[in-house]
């Protein structure tokens, strides 16, 4: 009898017999690869063995200016991690190709077509000479997609009780789980530094963070020390402001005790959190009111 069973990647018996891909690398390549991969969110929830299998399978790709690494609409072949170079992201809109963002010497792309078996969702073009690390589709499936089933089991319940994400459909919340990374911090670790460029967004899973601000209206003055303005604990988010306003980080954020955060990169934030934008903007307008109350001006949150 034929039965319609849900696909569970964990049941995939032939996975164990699939040959392991190994691209030999020099020590120098290995060092660069490790450096490029250390902050890749999709790798952050892998077990150590799985992560080293991923590294073994990756291969170097040299690119020239104007090379199309990915074309929107194509089938997915590889996932890419950036070693170096600047890459523009184009999306077709009403027949025209619109640049919607860029990767600047770090990050990764090409996961969506491989994760969901869909055509490429964007075109990625190198603006300079650059270097990428590719990971073939089969290995991506065997290690990353399989790990996603585990991630969904681990984070589904927690994500369901993050108030900000209530406005999303269940399937949209699960897409966030698929691409998120996890980072742990020790007491006092600085998670965000005021003034830095922003490339990700955080949700506190456990522990607590404190938010400190050094106001620009007192720049250079003696009493311009960092002032604590807020704390966030389980289920609360931070690091959205710079992504929403396209500015540098408005405050510094430190771990209070051992703290674990879920991390979402800026591209996934823009792609998946659009429906939550109104809530975030409403909360941002409250930052301005509190700034006025504290420092007598909200200039810090302006240009
Ligand atoms: P892929 O396999 O579909 C193209 O191949 C890749 O571009 C895609 O995986 C992502 O890794 C990356 N929307 C869709 N894909 C994006 C986007 C994006 N940005 C980067 N990629 N948006 C832009 C968000 C800044 C939304 C556009 C409406
Ligand atoms: P970000 O990307 O600028 C620092 O990085 C984060 O601290 C910021 O996003 C917010 O998520 C968070 N003013 C500015 N940023 C704040 C504030 C805040 N509170 C939390 N963040 N104010 C406190 C309001 C309770 C106003 C300053 C007095």
PDB file of C-alpha atoms in Angstrom, residues 24-278:
ATOM      1  CA  UNK A  24      41.543  19.231  -0.377  1.00  0.00           C
ATOM      2  CA  UNK A  25      42.847  22.635   0.698  1.00  0.00           C
ATOM      3  CA  UNK A  26      46.170  24.223   1.529  1.00  0.00           C
ATOM      4  CA  UNK A  27      46.767  25.465   5.093  1.00  0.00           C
ATOM      5  CA  UNK A  28      46.359  29.004   3.829  1.00  0.00           C
ATOM      6  CA  UNK A  29      43.009  28.196   2.192  1.00  0.00           C
ATOM      7  CA  UNK A  30      41.830  26.371   5.282  1.00  0.00           C
ATOM      8  CA  UNK A  31      42.671  29.385   7.446  1.00  0.00           C
ATOM      9  CA  UNK A  32      40.792  31.781   5.154  1.00  0.00           C
ATOM     10  CA  UNK A  33      37.848  29.389   4.960  1.00  0.00           C
ATOM     11  CA  UNK A  34      37.607  29.086   8.731  1.00  0.00           C
ATOM     12  CA  UNK A  35      37.740  32.849   9.092  1.00  0.00           C
ATOM     13  CA  UNK A  36      34.992  33.380   6.485  1.00  0.00           C
ATOM     14  CA  UNK A  37      32.750  30.765   8.116  1.00  0.00           C
ATOM     15  CA  UNK A  38      33.118  31.668  11.776  1.00  0.00           C
ATOM     16  CA  UNK A  39      30.158  34.071  11.810  1.00  0.00           C
ATOM     17  CA  UNK A  40      27.901  32.332   9.264  1.00  0.00           C
ATOM     18  CA  UNK A  41      24.570  31.985  11.060  1.00  0.00           C
ATOM     19  CA  UNK A  42      23.481  28.845   9.202  1.00  0.00           C
ATOM     20  CA  UNK A  43      26.545  27.045  10.545  1.00  0.00           C
ATOM     21  CA  UNK A  44      26.091  28.217  14.144  1.00  0.00           C
ATOM     22  CA  UNK A  45      23.741  25.437  15.201  1.00  0.00           C
ATOM     23  CA  UNK A  46      25.734  22.577  13.626  1.00  0.00           C
ATOM     24  CA  UNK A  47      27.481  19.977  15.740  1.00  0.00           C
ATOM     25  CA  UNK A  48      31.277  20.127  15.542  1.00  0.00           C
ATOM     26  CA  UNK A  49      31.549  17.057  13.257  1.00  0.00           C
ATOM     27  CA  UNK A  50      28.928  18.364  10.865  1.00  0.00           C
ATOM     28  CA  UNK A  51      30.664  21.728  10.722  1.00  0.00           C
ATOM     29  CA  UNK A  52      33.989  20.153   9.807  1.00  0.00           C
ATOM     30  CA  UNK A  53      32.282  18.065   7.111  1.00  0.00           C
ATOM     31  CA  UNK A  54      30.890  21.300   5.702  1.00  0.00           C
ATOM     32  CA  UNK A  55      34.367  22.867   5.694  1.00  0.00           C
ATOM     33  CA  UNK A  56      35.848  19.777   3.996  1.00  0.00           C
ATOM     34  CA  UNK A  57      33.224  19.945   1.241  1.00  0.00           C
ATOM     35  CA  UNK A  58      33.630  23.641   0.453  1.00  0.00           C
ATOM     36  CA  UNK A  59      35.570  24.722  -2.623  1.00  0.00           C
ATOM     37  CA  UNK A  60      37.146  28.045  -3.581  1.00  0.00           C
ATOM     38  CA  UNK A  61      35.555  30.121  -6.368  1.00  0.00           C
ATOM     39  CA  UNK A  62      37.427  33.108  -7.841  1.00  0.00           C
ATOM     40  CA  UNK A  63      35.192  35.793  -9.308  1.00  0.00           C
ATOM     41  CA  UNK A  64      35.714  38.767 -11.622  1.00  0.00           C
ATOM     42  CA  UNK A  65      33.868  42.105 -11.728  1.00  0.00           C
ATOM     43  CA  UNK A  66      30.368  41.735 -13.210  1.00  0.00           C
ATOM     44  CA  UNK A  67      30.285  37.953 -12.819  1.00  0.00           C
ATOM     45  CA  UNK A  68      26.748  36.736 -12.133  1.00  0.00           C
ATOM     46  CA  UNK A  69      27.180  34.253  -9.295  1.00  0.00           C
ATOM     47  CA  UNK A  70      23.443  33.544  -9.235  1.00  0.00           C
ATOM     48  CA  UNK A  71      20.671  34.468 -11.673  1.00  0.00           C
ATOM     49  CA  UNK A  72      17.113  34.873 -10.421  1.00  0.00           C
ATOM     50  CA  UNK A  73      14.878  32.075 -11.733  1.00  0.00           C
ATOM     51  CA  UNK A  74      17.653  29.478 -12.162  1.00  0.00           C
ATOM     52  CA  UNK A  75      17.757  26.176 -10.310  1.00  0.00           C
ATOM     53  CA  UNK A  76      19.990  26.157  -7.237  1.00  0.00           C
ATOM     54  CA  UNK A  77      23.404  24.500  -7.501  1.00  0.00           C
ATOM     55  CA  UNK A  78      25.550  25.821  -4.644  1.00  0.00           C
ATOM     56  CA  UNK A  79      25.392  27.789  -1.409  1.00  0.00           C
ATOM     57  CA  UNK A  80      28.075  30.494  -1.106  1.00  0.00           C
ATOM     58  CA  UNK A  81      30.036  32.022   1.760  1.00  0.00           C
ATOM     59  CA  UNK A  82      31.893  35.255   1.046  1.00  0.00           C
ATOM     60  CA  UNK A  83      35.645  35.255   1.574  1.00  0.00           C
ATOM     61  CA  UNK A  84      36.129  38.646  -0.016  1.00  0.00           C
ATOM     62  CA  UNK A  85      34.492  41.082  -2.413  1.00  0.00           C
ATOM     63  CA  UNK A  86      31.356  43.177  -2.763  1.00  0.00           C
ATOM     64  CA  UNK A  87      28.244  41.596  -4.248  1.00  0.00           C
ATOM     65  CA  UNK A  88      25.067  43.420  -5.335  1.00  0.00           C
ATOM     66  CA  UNK A  89      21.631  41.850  -4.821  1.00  0.00           C
ATOM     67  CA  UNK A  90      19.129  42.432  -7.657  1.00  0.00           C
ATOM     68  CA  UNK A  91      15.454  41.489  -7.681  1.00  0.00           C
ATOM     69  CA  UNK A  92      13.185  41.753 -10.745  1.00  0.00           C
ATOM     70  CA  UNK A  93      10.349  44.245 -10.194  1.00  0.00           C
ATOM     71  CA  UNK A  94       7.886  45.087 -12.986  1.00  0.00           C
ATOM     72  CA  UNK A  95      10.320  43.901 -15.629  1.00  0.00           C
ATOM     73  CA  UNK A  96      13.252  45.928 -14.270  1.00  0.00           C
ATOM     74  CA  UNK A  97      16.133  44.667 -12.170  1.00  0.00           C
ATOM     75  CA  UNK A  98      16.303  46.610  -8.889  1.00  0.00           C
ATOM     76  CA  UNK A  99      19.309  46.610  -6.563  1.00  0.00           C
ATOM     77  CA  UNK A 100      17.858  45.841  -3.107  1.00  0.00           C
ATOM     78  CA  UNK A 101      21.039  45.476  -1.098  1.00  0.00           C
ATOM     79  CA  UNK A 102      24.625  44.307  -1.069  1.00  0.00           C
ATOM     80  CA  UNK A 103      27.064  42.040   0.724  1.00  0.00           C
ATOM     81  CA  UNK A 104      30.262  43.784   1.750  1.00  0.00           C
ATOM     82  CA  UNK A 105      33.137  41.317   2.243  1.00  0.00           C
ATOM     83  CA  UNK A 106      31.122  39.051   4.531  1.00  0.00           C
ATOM     84  CA  UNK A 107      27.996  36.959   4.796  1.00  0.00           C
ATOM     85  CA  UNK A 108      26.494  34.215   2.683  1.00  0.00           C
ATOM     86  CA  UNK A 109      23.817  33.702   0.053  1.00  0.00           C
ATOM     87  CA  UNK A 110      22.107  31.087  -2.089  1.00  0.00           C
ATOM     88  CA  UNK A 111      20.497  29.088   0.731  1.00  0.00           C
ATOM     89  CA  UNK A 112      16.845  29.616  -0.236  1.00  0.00           C
ATOM     90  CA  UNK A 113      16.697  27.650  -3.492  1.00  0.00           C
ATOM     91  CA  UNK A 114      18.482  24.734  -1.808  1.00  0.00           C
ATOM     92  CA  UNK A 115      16.374  24.805   1.362  1.00  0.00           C
ATOM     93  CA  UNK A 116      12.974  25.068  -0.253  1.00  0.00           C
ATOM     94  CA  UNK A 117      13.572  23.650  -3.718  1.00  0.00           C
ATOM     95  CA  UNK A 118      12.545  26.911  -5.356  1.00  0.00           C
ATOM     96  CA  UNK A 119      14.032  28.912  -8.253  1.00  0.00           C
ATOM     97  CA  UNK A 120      16.715  31.431  -7.264  1.00  0.00           C
ATOM     98  CA  UNK A 121      14.937  34.384  -5.619  1.00  0.00           C
ATOM     99  CA  UNK A 122      17.495  37.056  -6.546  1.00  0.00           C
ATOM    100  CA  UNK A 123      20.458  37.774  -8.831  1.00  0.00           C
ATOM    101  CA  UNK A 124      23.868  38.172  -7.198  1.00  0.00           C
ATOM    102  CA  UNK A 125      26.551  40.100  -9.116  1.00  0.00           C
ATOM    103  CA  UNK A 126      30.190  40.642  -8.112  1.00  0.00           C
ATOM    104  CA  UNK A 127      31.213  44.307  -8.324  1.00  0.00           C
ATOM    105  CA  UNK A 128      34.936  43.615  -7.814  1.00  0.00           C
ATOM    106  CA  UNK A 129      37.360  40.769  -7.973  1.00  0.00           C
ATOM    107  CA  UNK A 130      36.491  38.454  -5.155  1.00  0.00           C
ATOM    108  CA  UNK A 131      36.636  35.025  -3.604  1.00  0.00           C
ATOM    109  CA  UNK A 132      33.791  32.784  -2.516  1.00  0.00           C
ATOM    110  CA  UNK A 133      33.523  29.392  -0.871  1.00  0.00           C
ATOM    111  CA  UNK A 134      30.922  27.136  -2.514  1.00  0.00           C
ATOM    112  CA  UNK A 135      29.036  24.244  -0.921  1.00  0.00           C
ATOM    113  CA  UNK A 136      27.317  21.790  -3.272  1.00  0.00           C
ATOM    114  CA  UNK A 137      23.580  21.179  -3.113  1.00  0.00           C
ATOM    115  CA  UNK A 138      23.827  17.530  -1.985  1.00  0.00           C
ATOM    116  CA  UNK A 139      26.086  18.324   0.962  1.00  0.00           C
ATOM    117  CA  UNK A 140      23.965  21.350   1.861  1.00  0.00           C
ATOM    118  CA  UNK A 141      20.956  19.021   1.973  1.00  0.00           C
ATOM    119  CA  UNK A 142      22.643  16.300   3.931  1.00  0.00           C
ATOM    120  CA  UNK A 143      23.985  18.630   6.624  1.00  0.00           C
ATOM    121  CA  UNK A 144      22.153  21.962   6.707  1.00  0.00           C
ATOM    122  CA  UNK A 145      18.613  21.001   5.663  1.00  0.00           C
ATOM    123  CA  UNK A 146      18.739  18.005   7.954  1.00  0.00           C
ATOM    124  CA  UNK A 147      19.852  20.236  10.823  1.00  0.00           C
ATOM    125  CA  UNK A 148      16.869  22.511  10.107  1.00  0.00           C
ATOM    126  CA  UNK A 149      14.411  19.802  11.137  1.00  0.00           C
ATOM    127  CA  UNK A 150      16.172  19.696  14.492  1.00  0.00           C
ATOM    128  CA  UNK A 151      16.206  23.515  14.726  1.00  0.00           C
ATOM    129  CA  UNK A 152      12.443  23.646  14.144  1.00  0.00           C
ATOM    130  CA  UNK A 153      11.886  21.158  16.952  1.00  0.00           C
ATOM    131  CA  UNK A 154      14.189  23.104  19.273  1.00  0.00           C
ATOM    132  CA  UNK A 155      12.938  26.634  18.613  1.00  0.00           C
ATOM    133  CA  UNK A 156       9.335  26.299  17.474  1.00  0.00           C
ATOM    134  CA  UNK A 157       7.864  26.614  20.985  1.00  0.00           C
ATOM    135  CA  UNK A 158      10.082  29.557  21.904  1.00  0.00           C
ATOM    136  CA  UNK A 159       9.458  31.451  18.639  1.00  0.00           C
ATOM    137  CA  UNK A 160       5.719  30.998  19.205  1.00  0.00           C
ATOM    138  CA  UNK A 161       5.954  33.101  22.356  1.00  0.00           C
ATOM    139  CA  UNK A 162       8.027  35.999  21.005  1.00  0.00           C
ATOM    140  CA  UNK A 163       5.437  38.818  21.030  1.00  0.00           C
ATOM    141  CA  UNK A 164       6.985  40.659  18.059  1.00  0.00           C
ATOM    142  CA  UNK A 165       6.519  37.616  15.806  1.00  0.00           C
ATOM    143  CA  UNK A 166       2.820  37.152  16.613  1.00  0.00           C
ATOM    144  CA  UNK A 167       1.935  39.103  13.500  1.00  0.00           C
ATOM    145  CA  UNK A 168       3.518  36.408  11.284  1.00  0.00           C
ATOM    146  CA  UNK A 169       1.966  33.221   9.918  1.00  0.00           C
ATOM    147  CA  UNK A 170       3.299  29.976  11.396  1.00  0.00           C
ATOM    148  CA  UNK A 171       5.048  29.169   8.094  1.00  0.00           C
ATOM    149  CA  UNK A 172       6.753  32.574   8.165  1.00  0.00           C
ATOM    150  CA  UNK A 173       7.931  31.996  11.730  1.00  0.00           C
ATOM    151  CA  UNK A 174       9.368  28.624  10.702  1.00  0.00           C
ATOM    152  CA  UNK A 175      11.311  30.317   7.877  1.00  0.00           C
ATOM    153  CA  UNK A 176      12.882  32.540  10.501  1.00  0.00           C
ATOM    154  CA  UNK A 177      13.860  29.445  12.495  1.00  0.00           C
ATOM    155  CA  UNK A 178      15.444  27.936   9.351  1.00  0.00           C
ATOM    156  CA  UNK A 179      17.884  30.829   8.885  1.00  0.00           C
ATOM    157  CA  UNK A 180      18.552  31.976  12.438  1.00  0.00           C
ATOM    158  CA  UNK A 181      21.810  31.459  14.261  1.00  0.00           C
ATOM    159  CA  UNK A 182      22.502  31.161  17.976  1.00  0.00           C
ATOM    160  CA  UNK A 183      25.165  33.085  19.874  1.00  0.00           C
ATOM    161  CA  UNK A 184      26.081  32.745  23.534  1.00  0.00           C
ATOM    162  CA  UNK A 185      27.671  35.486  25.621  1.00  0.00           C
ATOM    163  CA  UNK A 186      29.310  35.695  29.032  1.00  0.00           C
ATOM    164  CA  UNK A 187      28.538  38.287  31.695  1.00  0.00           C
ATOM    165  CA  UNK A 188      29.768  41.698  30.545  1.00  0.00           C
ATOM    166  CA  UNK A 189      30.399  40.746  26.899  1.00  0.00           C
ATOM    167  CA  UNK A 190      29.595  43.589  24.525  1.00  0.00           C
ATOM    168  CA  UNK A 191      27.094  42.311  21.959  1.00  0.00           C
ATOM    169  CA  UNK A 192      26.618  45.613  20.115  1.00  0.00           C
ATOM    170  CA  UNK A 193      28.867  48.697  20.170  1.00  0.00           C
ATOM    171  CA  UNK A 194      27.270  52.110  19.719  1.00  0.00           C
ATOM    172  CA  UNK A 195      28.395  53.668  16.421  1.00  0.00           C
ATOM    173  CA  UNK A 196      29.163  50.362  14.688  1.00  0.00           C
ATOM    174  CA  UNK A 197      27.667  49.384  11.357  1.00  0.00           C
ATOM    175  CA  UNK A 198      24.767  46.962  11.736  1.00  0.00           C
ATOM    176  CA  UNK A 199      24.277  43.646   9.997  1.00  0.00           C
ATOM    177  CA  UNK A 200      22.016  41.646  12.310  1.00  0.00           C
ATOM    178  CA  UNK A 201      19.074  41.565  14.688  1.00  0.00           C
ATOM    179  CA  UNK A 202      18.768  39.758  18.068  1.00  0.00           C
ATOM    180  CA  UNK A 203      16.107  38.037  20.166  1.00  0.00           C
ATOM    181  CA  UNK A 204      16.996  37.100  23.763  1.00  0.00           C
ATOM    182  CA  UNK A 205      16.448  33.398  24.346  1.00  0.00           C
ATOM    183  CA  UNK A 206      17.846  33.200  27.878  1.00  0.00           C
ATOM    184  CA  UNK A 207      19.615  35.539  30.260  1.00  0.00           C
ATOM    185  CA  UNK A 208      19.414  39.293  30.021  1.00  0.00           C
ATOM    186  CA  UNK A 209      21.035  42.241  28.226  1.00  0.00           C
ATOM    187  CA  UNK A 210      21.421  45.869  29.264  1.00  0.00           C
ATOM    188  CA  UNK A 211      21.333  48.775  26.842  1.00  0.00           C
ATOM    189  CA  UNK A 212      23.627  51.736  27.443  1.00  0.00           C
ATOM    190  CA  UNK A 213      23.753  54.996  25.583  1.00  0.00           C
ATOM    191  CA  UNK A 214      26.342  57.751  25.337  1.00  0.00           C
ATOM    192  CA  UNK A 215      24.464  60.792  24.084  1.00  0.00           C
ATOM    193  CA  UNK A 216      25.819  62.860  21.199  1.00  0.00           C
ATOM    194  CA  UNK A 217      24.355  66.022  22.695  1.00  0.00           C
ATOM    195  CA  UNK A 218      26.983  65.752  25.442  1.00  0.00           C
ATOM    196  CA  UNK A 219      29.840  64.676  23.140  1.00  0.00           C
ATOM    197  CA  UNK A 220      33.190  65.714  24.583  1.00  0.00           C
ATOM    198  CA  UNK A 221      31.730  66.664  27.943  1.00  0.00           C
ATOM    199  CA  UNK A 222      33.126  65.151  31.122  1.00  0.00           C
ATOM    200  CA  UNK A 223      29.893  63.654  32.346  1.00  0.00           C
ATOM    201  CA  UNK A 224      29.215  61.881  29.052  1.00  0.00           C
ATOM    202  CA  UNK A 225      29.477  58.361  30.444  1.00  0.00           C
ATOM    203  CA  UNK A 226      27.322  55.481  29.234  1.00  0.00           C
ATOM    204  CA  UNK A 227      23.882  55.529  30.832  1.00  0.00           C
ATOM    205  CA  UNK A 228      21.746  52.422  31.156  1.00  0.00           C
ATOM    206  CA  UNK A 229      18.434  53.024  29.414  1.00  0.00           C
ATOM    207  CA  UNK A 230      16.783  49.627  29.183  1.00  0.00           C
ATOM    208  CA  UNK A 231      17.047  45.870  29.702  1.00  0.00           C
ATOM    209  CA  UNK A 232      15.764  42.998  27.564  1.00  0.00           C
ATOM    210  CA  UNK A 233      15.066  39.458  28.692  1.00  0.00           C
ATOM    211  CA  UNK A 234      13.587  36.250  27.244  1.00  0.00           C
ATOM    212  CA  UNK A 235      11.399  36.879  24.213  1.00  0.00           C
ATOM    213  CA  UNK A 236      12.428  40.513  23.746  1.00  0.00           C
ATOM    214  CA  UNK A 237      14.395  41.876  20.795  1.00  0.00           C
ATOM    215  CA  UNK A 238      17.103  44.481  20.171  1.00  0.00           C
ATOM    216  CA  UNK A 239      19.288  45.700  17.330  1.00  0.00           C
ATOM    217  CA  UNK A 240      16.356  46.530  15.049  1.00  0.00           C
ATOM    218  CA  UNK A 241      16.814  50.300  15.117  1.00  0.00           C
ATOM    219  CA  UNK A 242      19.929  50.548  12.940  1.00  0.00           C
ATOM    220  CA  UNK A 243      18.432  48.096  10.430  1.00  0.00           C
ATOM    221  CA  UNK A 244      15.146  50.014  10.221  1.00  0.00           C
ATOM    222  CA  UNK A 245      16.726  53.475  10.034  1.00  0.00           C
ATOM    223  CA  UNK A 246      19.804  52.468   8.009  1.00  0.00           C
ATOM    224  CA  UNK A 247      22.089  54.154  10.524  1.00  0.00           C
ATOM    225  CA  UNK A 248      24.847  53.062  12.876  1.00  0.00           C
ATOM    226  CA  UNK A 249      24.044  51.395  16.207  1.00  0.00           C
ATOM    227  CA  UNK A 250      22.330  53.923  18.534  1.00  0.00           C
ATOM    228  CA  UNK A 251      23.360  52.226  21.778  1.00  0.00           C
ATOM    229  CA  UNK A 252      25.720  49.599  23.178  1.00  0.00           C
ATOM    230  CA  UNK A 253      24.344  46.296  24.418  1.00  0.00           C
ATOM    231  CA  UNK A 254      26.016  44.085  27.063  1.00  0.00           C
ATOM    232  CA  UNK A 255      25.223  40.621  28.397  1.00  0.00           C
ATOM    233  CA  UNK A 256      24.097  40.466  32.036  1.00  0.00           C
ATOM    234  CA  UNK A 257      25.146  37.005  33.187  1.00  0.00           C
ATOM    235  CA  UNK A 258      25.337  34.111  30.729  1.00  0.00           C
ATOM    236  CA  UNK A 259      23.076  35.028  27.832  1.00  0.00           C
ATOM    237  CA  UNK A 260      21.908  33.273  24.696  1.00  0.00           C
ATOM    238  CA  UNK A 261      20.505  35.166  21.712  1.00  0.00           C
ATOM    239  CA  UNK A 262      18.944  34.144  18.429  1.00  0.00           C
ATOM    240  CA  UNK A 263      20.497  36.105  15.576  1.00  0.00           C
ATOM    241  CA  UNK A 264      18.982  37.001  12.189  1.00  0.00           C
ATOM    242  CA  UNK A 265      21.031  38.658   9.445  1.00  0.00           C
ATOM    243  CA  UNK A 266      19.970  41.884   7.765  1.00  0.00           C
ATOM    244  CA  UNK A 267      18.877  40.246   4.498  1.00  0.00           C
ATOM    245  CA  UNK A 268      16.643  37.750   6.304  1.00  0.00           C
ATOM    246  CA  UNK A 269      15.374  40.578   8.525  1.00  0.00           C
ATOM    247  CA  UNK A 270      14.328  42.591   5.451  1.00  0.00           C
ATOM    248  CA  UNK A 271      12.899  39.547   3.700  1.00  0.00           C
ATOM    249  CA  UNK A 272      10.947  38.059   6.622  1.00  0.00           C
ATOM    250  CA  UNK A 273      10.150  40.762   9.186  1.00  0.00           C
ATOM    251  CA  UNK A 274       8.309  43.240   6.941  1.00  0.00           C
ATOM    252  CA  UNK A 275       4.951  42.361   8.572  1.00  0.00           C
ATOM    253  CA  UNK A 276       6.393  43.258  12.010  1.00  0.00           C
ATOM    254  CA  UNK A 277       7.657  46.642  10.848  1.00  0.00           C
ATOM    255  CA  UNK A 278       4.698  48.638  12.216  1.00  0.00           C
TER     256      UNK A 278
END
